[in-house]
Structures are given as C-alpha cells and as structure tokens.
CSV table of C-alpha atoms in Angstrom, one decimal:
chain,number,residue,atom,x,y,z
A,227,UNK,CA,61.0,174.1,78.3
A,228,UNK,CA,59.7,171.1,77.3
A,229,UNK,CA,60.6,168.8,80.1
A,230,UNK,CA,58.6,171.2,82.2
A,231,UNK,CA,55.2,170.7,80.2
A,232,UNK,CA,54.3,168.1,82.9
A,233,UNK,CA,54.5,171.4,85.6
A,234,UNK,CA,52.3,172.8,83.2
A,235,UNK,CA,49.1,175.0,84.9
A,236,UNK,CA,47.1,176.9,82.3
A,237,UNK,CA,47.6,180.9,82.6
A,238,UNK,CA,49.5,180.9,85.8
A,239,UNK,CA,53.7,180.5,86.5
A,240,UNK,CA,53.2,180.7,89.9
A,241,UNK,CA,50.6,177.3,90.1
A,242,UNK,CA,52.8,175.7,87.6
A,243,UNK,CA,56.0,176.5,89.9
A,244,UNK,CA,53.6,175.2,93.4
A,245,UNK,CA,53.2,171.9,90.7
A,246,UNK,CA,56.8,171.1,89.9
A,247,UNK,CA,57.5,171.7,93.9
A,248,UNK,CA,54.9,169.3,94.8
A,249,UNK,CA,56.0,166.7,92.3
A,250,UNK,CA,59.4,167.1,93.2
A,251,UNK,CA,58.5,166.2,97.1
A,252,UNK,CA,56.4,162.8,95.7
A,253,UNK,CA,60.0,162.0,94.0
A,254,UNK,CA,61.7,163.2,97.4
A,255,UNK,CA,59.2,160.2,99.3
A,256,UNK,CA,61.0,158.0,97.1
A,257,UNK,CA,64.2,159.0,96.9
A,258,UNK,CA,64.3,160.0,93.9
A,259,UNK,CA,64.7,163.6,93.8
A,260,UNK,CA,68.3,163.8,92.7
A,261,UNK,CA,67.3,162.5,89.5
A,262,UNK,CA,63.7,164.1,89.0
A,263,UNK,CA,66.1,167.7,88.9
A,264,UNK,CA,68.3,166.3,86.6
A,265,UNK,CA,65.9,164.6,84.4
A,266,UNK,CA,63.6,168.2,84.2
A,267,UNK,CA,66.2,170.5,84.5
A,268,UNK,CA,65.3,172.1,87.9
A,269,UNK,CA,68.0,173.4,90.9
A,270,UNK,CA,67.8,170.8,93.9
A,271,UNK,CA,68.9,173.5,95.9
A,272,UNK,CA,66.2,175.9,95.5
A,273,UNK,CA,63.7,173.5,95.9
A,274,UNK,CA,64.9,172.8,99.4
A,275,UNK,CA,65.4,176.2,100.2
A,276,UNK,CA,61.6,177.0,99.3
A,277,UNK,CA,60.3,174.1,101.7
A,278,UNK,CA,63.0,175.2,104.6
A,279,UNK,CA,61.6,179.0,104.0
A,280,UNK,CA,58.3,177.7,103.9
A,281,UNK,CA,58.5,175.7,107.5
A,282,UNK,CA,60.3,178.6,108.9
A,283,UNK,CA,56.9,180.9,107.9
A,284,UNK,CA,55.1,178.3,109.0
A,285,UNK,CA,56.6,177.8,112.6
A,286,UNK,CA,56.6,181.8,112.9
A,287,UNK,CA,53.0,182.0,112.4
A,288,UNK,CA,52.7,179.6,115.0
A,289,UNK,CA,55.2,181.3,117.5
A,290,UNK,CA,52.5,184.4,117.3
A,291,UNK,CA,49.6,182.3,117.2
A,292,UNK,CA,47.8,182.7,113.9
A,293,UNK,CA,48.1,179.0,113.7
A,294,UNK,CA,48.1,176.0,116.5
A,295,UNK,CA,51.6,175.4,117.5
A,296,UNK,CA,53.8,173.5,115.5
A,297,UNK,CA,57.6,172.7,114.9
A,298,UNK,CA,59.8,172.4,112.6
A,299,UNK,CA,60.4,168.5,113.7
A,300,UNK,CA,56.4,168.2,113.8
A,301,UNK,CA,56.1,168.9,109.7
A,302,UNK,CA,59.4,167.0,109.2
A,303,UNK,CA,57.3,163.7,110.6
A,304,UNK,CA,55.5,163.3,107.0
A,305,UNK,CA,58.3,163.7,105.0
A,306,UNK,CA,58.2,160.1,103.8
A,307,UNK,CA,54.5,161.0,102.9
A,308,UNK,CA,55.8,163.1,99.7
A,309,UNK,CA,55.0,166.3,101.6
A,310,UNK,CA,56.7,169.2,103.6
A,311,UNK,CA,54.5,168.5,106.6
A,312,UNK,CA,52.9,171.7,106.7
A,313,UNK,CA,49.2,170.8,105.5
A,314,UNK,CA,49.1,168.1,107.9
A,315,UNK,CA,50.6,170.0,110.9
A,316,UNK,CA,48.7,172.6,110.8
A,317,UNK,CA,45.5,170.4,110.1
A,318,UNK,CA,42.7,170.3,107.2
A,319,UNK,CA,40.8,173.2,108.5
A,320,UNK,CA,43.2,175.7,107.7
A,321,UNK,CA,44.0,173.9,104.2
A,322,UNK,CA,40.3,174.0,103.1
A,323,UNK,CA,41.3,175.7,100.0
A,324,UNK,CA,44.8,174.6,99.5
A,325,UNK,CA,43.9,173.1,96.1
A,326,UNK,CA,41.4,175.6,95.3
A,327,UNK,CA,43.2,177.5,92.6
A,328,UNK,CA,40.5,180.5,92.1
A,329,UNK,CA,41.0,181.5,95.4
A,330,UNK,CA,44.9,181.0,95.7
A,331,UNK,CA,44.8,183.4,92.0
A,332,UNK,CA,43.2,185.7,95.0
A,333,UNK,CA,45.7,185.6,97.3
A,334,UNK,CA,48.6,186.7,94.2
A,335,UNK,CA,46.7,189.4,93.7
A,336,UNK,CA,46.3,190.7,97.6
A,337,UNK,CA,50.1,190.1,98.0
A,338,UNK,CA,51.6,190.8,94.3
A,339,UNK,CA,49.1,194.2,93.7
A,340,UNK,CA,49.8,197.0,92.5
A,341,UNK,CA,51.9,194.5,90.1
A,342,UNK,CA,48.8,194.5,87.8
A,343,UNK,CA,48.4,194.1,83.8
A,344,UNK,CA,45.1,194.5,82.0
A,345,UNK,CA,44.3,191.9,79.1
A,346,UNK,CA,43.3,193.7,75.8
A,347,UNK,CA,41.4,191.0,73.6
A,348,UNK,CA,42.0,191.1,69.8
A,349,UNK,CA,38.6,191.2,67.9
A,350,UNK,CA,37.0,188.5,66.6
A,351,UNK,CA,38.2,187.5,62.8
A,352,UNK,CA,35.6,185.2,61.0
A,353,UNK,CA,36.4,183.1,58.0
A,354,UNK,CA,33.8,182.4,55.6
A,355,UNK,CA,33.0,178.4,55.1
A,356,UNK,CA,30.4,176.4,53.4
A,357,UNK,CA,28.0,176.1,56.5
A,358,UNK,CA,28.7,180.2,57.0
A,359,UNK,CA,31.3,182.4,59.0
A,360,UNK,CA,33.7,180.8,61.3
A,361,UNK,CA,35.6,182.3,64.4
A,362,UNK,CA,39.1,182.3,63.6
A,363,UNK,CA,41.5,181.3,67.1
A,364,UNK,CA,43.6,184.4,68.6
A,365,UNK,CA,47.4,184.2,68.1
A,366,UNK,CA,49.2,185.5,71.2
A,367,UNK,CA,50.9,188.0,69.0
A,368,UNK,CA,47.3,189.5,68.8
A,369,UNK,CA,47.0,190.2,72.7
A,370,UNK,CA,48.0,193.6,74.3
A,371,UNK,CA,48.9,193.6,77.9
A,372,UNK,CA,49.3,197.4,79.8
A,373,UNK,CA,49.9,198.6,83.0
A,374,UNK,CA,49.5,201.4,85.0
A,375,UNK,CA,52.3,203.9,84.0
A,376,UNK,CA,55.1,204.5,86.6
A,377,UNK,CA,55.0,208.7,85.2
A,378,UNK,CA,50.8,209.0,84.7
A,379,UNK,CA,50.4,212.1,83.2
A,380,UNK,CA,47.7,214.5,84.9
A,381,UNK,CA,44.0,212.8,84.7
A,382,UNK,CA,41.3,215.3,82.8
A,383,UNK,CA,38.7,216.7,84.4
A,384,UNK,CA,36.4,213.9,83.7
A,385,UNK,CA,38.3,210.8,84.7
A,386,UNK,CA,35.9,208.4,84.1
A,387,UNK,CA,34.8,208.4,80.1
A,388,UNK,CA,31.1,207.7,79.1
A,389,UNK,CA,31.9,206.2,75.7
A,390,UNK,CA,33.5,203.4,74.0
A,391,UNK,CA,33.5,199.7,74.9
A,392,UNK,CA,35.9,197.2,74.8
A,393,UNK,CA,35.5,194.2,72.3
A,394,UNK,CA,36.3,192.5,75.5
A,395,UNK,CA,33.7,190.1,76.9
A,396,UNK,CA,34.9,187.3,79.6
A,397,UNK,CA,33.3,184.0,79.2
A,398,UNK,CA,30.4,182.7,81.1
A,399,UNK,CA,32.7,181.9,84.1
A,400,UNK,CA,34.6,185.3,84.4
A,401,UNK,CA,31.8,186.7,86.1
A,402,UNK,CA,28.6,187.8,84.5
A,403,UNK,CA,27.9,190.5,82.0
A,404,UNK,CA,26.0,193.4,82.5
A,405,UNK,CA,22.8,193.3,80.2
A,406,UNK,CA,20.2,195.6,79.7
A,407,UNK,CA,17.2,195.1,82.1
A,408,UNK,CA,19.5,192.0,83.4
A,409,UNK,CA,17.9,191.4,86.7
A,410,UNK,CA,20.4,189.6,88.4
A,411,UNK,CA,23.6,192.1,87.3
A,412,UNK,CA,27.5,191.6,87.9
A,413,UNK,CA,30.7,193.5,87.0
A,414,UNK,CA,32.7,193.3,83.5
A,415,UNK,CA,35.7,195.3,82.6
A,416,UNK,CA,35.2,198.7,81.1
A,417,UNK,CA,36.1,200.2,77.9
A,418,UNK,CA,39.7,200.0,76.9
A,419,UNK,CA,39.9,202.8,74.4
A,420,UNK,CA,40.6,205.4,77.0
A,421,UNK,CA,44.3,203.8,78.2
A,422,UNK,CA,45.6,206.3,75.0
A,423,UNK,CA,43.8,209.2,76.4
A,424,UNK,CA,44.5,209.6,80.4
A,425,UNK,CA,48.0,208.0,79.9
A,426,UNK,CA,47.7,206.5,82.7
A,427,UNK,CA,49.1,202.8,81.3
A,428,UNK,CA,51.8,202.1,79.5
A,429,UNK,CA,52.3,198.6,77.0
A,430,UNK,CA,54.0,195.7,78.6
A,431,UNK,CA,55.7,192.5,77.3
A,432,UNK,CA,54.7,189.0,78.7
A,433,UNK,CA,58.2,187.2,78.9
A,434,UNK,CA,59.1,184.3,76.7
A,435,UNK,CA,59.4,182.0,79.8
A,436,UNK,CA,56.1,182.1,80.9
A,437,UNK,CA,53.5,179.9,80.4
A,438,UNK,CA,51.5,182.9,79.5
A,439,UNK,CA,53.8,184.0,76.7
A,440,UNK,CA,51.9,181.6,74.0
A,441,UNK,CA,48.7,181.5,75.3
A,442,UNK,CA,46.2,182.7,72.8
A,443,UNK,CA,43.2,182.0,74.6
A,444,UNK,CA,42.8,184.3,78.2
A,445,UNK,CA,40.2,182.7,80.0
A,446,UNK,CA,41.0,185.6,82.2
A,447,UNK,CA,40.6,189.5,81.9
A,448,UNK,CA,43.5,190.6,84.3
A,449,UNK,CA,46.9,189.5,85.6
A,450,UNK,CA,49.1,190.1,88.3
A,451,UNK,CA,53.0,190.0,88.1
A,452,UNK,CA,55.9,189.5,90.3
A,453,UNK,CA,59.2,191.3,88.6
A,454,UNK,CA,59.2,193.7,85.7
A,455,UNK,CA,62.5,193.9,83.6
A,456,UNK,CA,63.8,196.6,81.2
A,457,UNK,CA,65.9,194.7,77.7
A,458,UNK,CA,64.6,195.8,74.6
A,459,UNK,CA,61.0,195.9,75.7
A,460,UNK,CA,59.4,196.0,79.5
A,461,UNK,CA,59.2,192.3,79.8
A,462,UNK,CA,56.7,191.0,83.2
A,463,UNK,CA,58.0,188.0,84.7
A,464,UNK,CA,56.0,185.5,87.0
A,465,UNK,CA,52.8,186.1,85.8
A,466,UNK,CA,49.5,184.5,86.7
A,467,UNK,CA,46.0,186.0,85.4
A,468,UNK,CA,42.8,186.8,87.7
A,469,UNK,CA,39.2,187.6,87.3
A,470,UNK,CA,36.8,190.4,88.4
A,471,UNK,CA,36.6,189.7,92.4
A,472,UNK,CA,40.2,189.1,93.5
A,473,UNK,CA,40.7,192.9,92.2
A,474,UNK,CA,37.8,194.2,93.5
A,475,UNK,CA,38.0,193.2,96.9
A,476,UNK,CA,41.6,192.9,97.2
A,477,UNK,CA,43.0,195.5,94.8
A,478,UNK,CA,44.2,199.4,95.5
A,479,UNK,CA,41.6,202.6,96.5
A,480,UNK,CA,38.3,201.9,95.1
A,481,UNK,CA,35.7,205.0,93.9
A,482,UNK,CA,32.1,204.5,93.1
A,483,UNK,CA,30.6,206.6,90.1
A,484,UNK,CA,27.1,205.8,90.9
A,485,UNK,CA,25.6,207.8,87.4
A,486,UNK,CA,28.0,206.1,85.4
A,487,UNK,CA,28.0,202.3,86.9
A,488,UNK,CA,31.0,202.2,87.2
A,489,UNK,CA,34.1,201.5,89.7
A,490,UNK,CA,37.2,202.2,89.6
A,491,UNK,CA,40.4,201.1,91.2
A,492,UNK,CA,43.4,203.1,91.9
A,493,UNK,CA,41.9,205.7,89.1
A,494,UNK,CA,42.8,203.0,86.0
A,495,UNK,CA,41.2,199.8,86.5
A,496,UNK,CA,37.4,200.4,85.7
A,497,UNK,CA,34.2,198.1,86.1
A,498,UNK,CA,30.8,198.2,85.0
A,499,UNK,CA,28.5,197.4,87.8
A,500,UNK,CA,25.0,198.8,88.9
A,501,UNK,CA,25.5,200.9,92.0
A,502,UNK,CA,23.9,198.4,94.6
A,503,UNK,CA,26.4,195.9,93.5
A,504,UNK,CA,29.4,198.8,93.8
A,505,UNK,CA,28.5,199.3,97.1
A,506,UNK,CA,28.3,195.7,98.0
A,507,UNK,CA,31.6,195.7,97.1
A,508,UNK,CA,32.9,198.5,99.2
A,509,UNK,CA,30.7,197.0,102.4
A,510,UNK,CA,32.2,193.5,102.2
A,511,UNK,CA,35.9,195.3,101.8
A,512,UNK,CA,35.4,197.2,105.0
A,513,UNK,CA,34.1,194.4,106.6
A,514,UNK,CA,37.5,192.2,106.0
A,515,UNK,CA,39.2,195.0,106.7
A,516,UNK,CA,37.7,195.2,110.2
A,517,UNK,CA,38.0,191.4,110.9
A,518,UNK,CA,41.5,191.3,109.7
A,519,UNK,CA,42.2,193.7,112.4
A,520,UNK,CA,40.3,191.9,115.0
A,521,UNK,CA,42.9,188.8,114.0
A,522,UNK,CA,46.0,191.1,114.4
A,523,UNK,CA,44.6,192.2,117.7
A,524,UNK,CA,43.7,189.0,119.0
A,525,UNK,CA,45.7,186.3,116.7
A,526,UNK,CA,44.4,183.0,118.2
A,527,UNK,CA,40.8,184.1,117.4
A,528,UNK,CA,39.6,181.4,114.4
A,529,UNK,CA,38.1,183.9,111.7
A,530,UNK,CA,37.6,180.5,108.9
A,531,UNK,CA,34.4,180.3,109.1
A,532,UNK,CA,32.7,184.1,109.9
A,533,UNK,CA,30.6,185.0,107.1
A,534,UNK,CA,32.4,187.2,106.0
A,535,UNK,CA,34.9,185.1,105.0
A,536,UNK,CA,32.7,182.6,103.7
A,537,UNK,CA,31.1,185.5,102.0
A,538,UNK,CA,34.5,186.4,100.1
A,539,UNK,CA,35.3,182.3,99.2
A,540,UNK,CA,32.0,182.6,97.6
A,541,UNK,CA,32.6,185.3,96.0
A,542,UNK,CA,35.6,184.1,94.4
A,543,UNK,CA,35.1,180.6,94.0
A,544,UNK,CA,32.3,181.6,92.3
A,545,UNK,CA,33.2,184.3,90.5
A,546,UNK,CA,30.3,186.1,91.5
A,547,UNK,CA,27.6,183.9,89.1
C-alpha cells in the first residue's frame, strides 16, 4: 500500500488506477516496466491486458465509425512515446477532456449507475481554544455511506418528506447552495434523516483498499462503485466520488416536485432546486438523449462541439457555479 502512494488520486480508485497505468507506460518507453511492477507491487500482465483491451475498443469504435479509422499497428506507432497510441490516433479533438477529471468522475457515473452510495457528513465538533471554538477534523470512522436497498420496503404515501435537513453542506465548489432569496440558485442534496423511514437504503462499508477508506475529508457528496462484496459487512469496492451534475443528468428516472423544490432520482436520491432549474435539468437530459440517438443512427456525425454538449462540459466542469 505504500508503494502505491505515488498512484495516489484524491477520492477516486479508478483515477488512481488510470495513474499507475499511465506511469507504468512512461517506464514501458524506457524499458523499464519489468522492474516498475516489481518495485510497486503491480501484475505486468494485467497492465498489458488493459492497453490490448483498450486498442481492441478503440479499433471497434472505429470499425463502426464513432471515431476516424484507426488500427491496431496505427496506436502501436507511439509506443516508444510512453503511450498506448490511442490519444494520438484518434487525434486531440476527441481527447479534449482526457485529463479533465470532473468530467471523467461523469463518465463513472453514466457507466457504473445504479452502483451509487450517498455521503453522510458527521457534524461539526468544535474545541474550545484561547482565540475561541475551533473545528475539530472528521475521522473516517465518523462517515456513513448508504445505498439504495436491494429489498426497499413499500414507499409511504408521501415519498418526498418536507422536514429535516442534513448537516450536510458541500463546499463552495460542489455546486452552490440554495439560500433564501438567492438569486442565482443551484441544487444541494436533501435531507438525510429520512433513509430510516422509507427504507429505501441500506448502510455500506468502504473497503480497506480504497483510497477512500481513510479519507476524512469528502470534497464530494456522492460516489459511484464498481463491485459490492458480502464478508462480515457489505464492503463497496472501486469506488470514486461525484458531485451534483454527473447524477443529475446522467443518473436513473428523474421526478420533479415543483411545491417542494425538490428532485428526485430513482425515488432515493433527492435535491433541493427551484423548479426552473429542475426543469432545466430534465430539458438538457432529453436533449442528449435525442442527440445520442442521432449518433447511433448516423455514427460518423461529429456531435463534440453541439451545444448541447458543450452545455453538459459546462455544466460539469463547472459544477454548475
């Protein structure tokens, strides 16, 4: 564990795996990658199978042309580059946001969901000092991940409560808070108090593996997951956390509850948003909906730089502020 720190990305196995595969190609340039594995304790052998699986997806996107034609002997060119070719076969304008790590959080969560855990903040403990009260740090310990149960038990009539709030509030940049008579408005979790009452979630475990296992500091309200496993406790493995917007646009069966600002995913993940920003929401999903099926229907058509798209980068890159 500790010769991986260097792989290390905060709040995300899945970025910290992408960083020990790219290092592990800059050692490959040099041919070195025999002992990089030894020296960090990581399989040579599935390492190479993820860039041969990867230039196979590659060269089958191109076969139906979602990408410009390339081959497998094309991306092997820039192997002595310290790369698996396929960012510079396919060309910088469909890597834009290869590096951009809010919007490949985004992409998890369209491909990992309904694999989603909700992040329960501990409250705030203060210590008392000389200059006055002090914000004590979070232990991990202190964190309380859930997700939605696998046997819900019936909703009640009124799925969507009207009291409690959580003590969770995301930081400046995890989208903005709701405030009274806030004129420029965004989305925030909603209360976590009613998880006991719908038993619709059950508690999870993060597992001791992951980066995300000592954090005691989310940045991040949400996370998605790849593999759960049943031991003594439901551990998650492969876990990396998301905010408001990858959810929201790219997450399950959305409702809008315009009395109560709210929306709500899937009938368990709930937001706080004024209606016209709800409804925003639900306009922009349709309309990636619709161009995503124009792409299926005509895959050579370039759909990068439609505003909707752009619209959605924004969005996430962003986070909505």
């Amino acid at each position: 564990k500790e010769a991986h720190k260097k792989f290390f990305v905060s709040e995300s196995d899945h970025l910290t795996y992408l960083s020990a595969y790219n290092q592990w190609w800059s050692a490959r340039s040099k041919g070195d990658d025999k002992n990089f594995c030894l020296d960090n304790f990581l399989s040579r052998p599935v390492l190479q199978q993820i860039s041969d699986l990867k230039q196979e997806l590659t060269e089958q996107l191109s076969e139906i042309g979602f990408i410009p034609r390339v081959s497998r002997s094309e991306m092997g060119k820039y192997r002595r580059t310290g790369s698996d070719g396929v960012l510079e076969a396919t060309g910088f304008h469909l890597n834009s946001n290869s590096k951009n790590s809010l919007v490949i959080r985004a992409v998890l969560c369209s491909g990992l969901y309904p694999n989603v855990v909700s992040i329960k903040k501990p409250e705030t403990k203060y210590a008392k000092t000389t200059s006055g009260s002090v914000a004590l740090a979070n232990e991990a310990s202190e964190y309380r991940f859930k997700t939605k149960s696998k046997k819900p038990e019936p909703l009640p009539s009124d799925p969507i409560p009207t009291s409690g709030r959580s003590n969770y509030r995301p930081p400046s940049k995890g989208g903005p808070e709701i405030k009274q008579n806030d004129r420029n408005p965004g989305v925030k979790p909603e209360a976590e108090g009613e998880y006991k009452h719908t038993g619709l979630t059950e508690r999870v475990f993060i597992h001791p593996k992951s980066v995300n296992f000592s954090n005691g500091d989310f940045k991040n309200p949400y996370m998605v997951y790849h593999q759960r496993m049943q031991t003594s406790k439901p551990f998650i493995m492969d876990s990396s956390t998301i905010g408001h917007y990858p959810l929201l646009i790219f997450g399950g069966d959305i409702e809008i509850f315009h009395r109560d600002e709210q929306i709500v995913i899937d009938k368990w993940i709930r937001f706080l948003a004024p209606a016209r920003i709800a409804v925003l929401v639900k306009e922009i999903r349709l309309e990636l909906d619709k161009l995503l099926a124009q792409k299926i229907s005509d895959p050579q058509m370039d759909i990068s730089s439609t505003q909707v798209v752009e619209t959605v980068i924004k969005l996430l890159t962003t986070e909505g502020l």
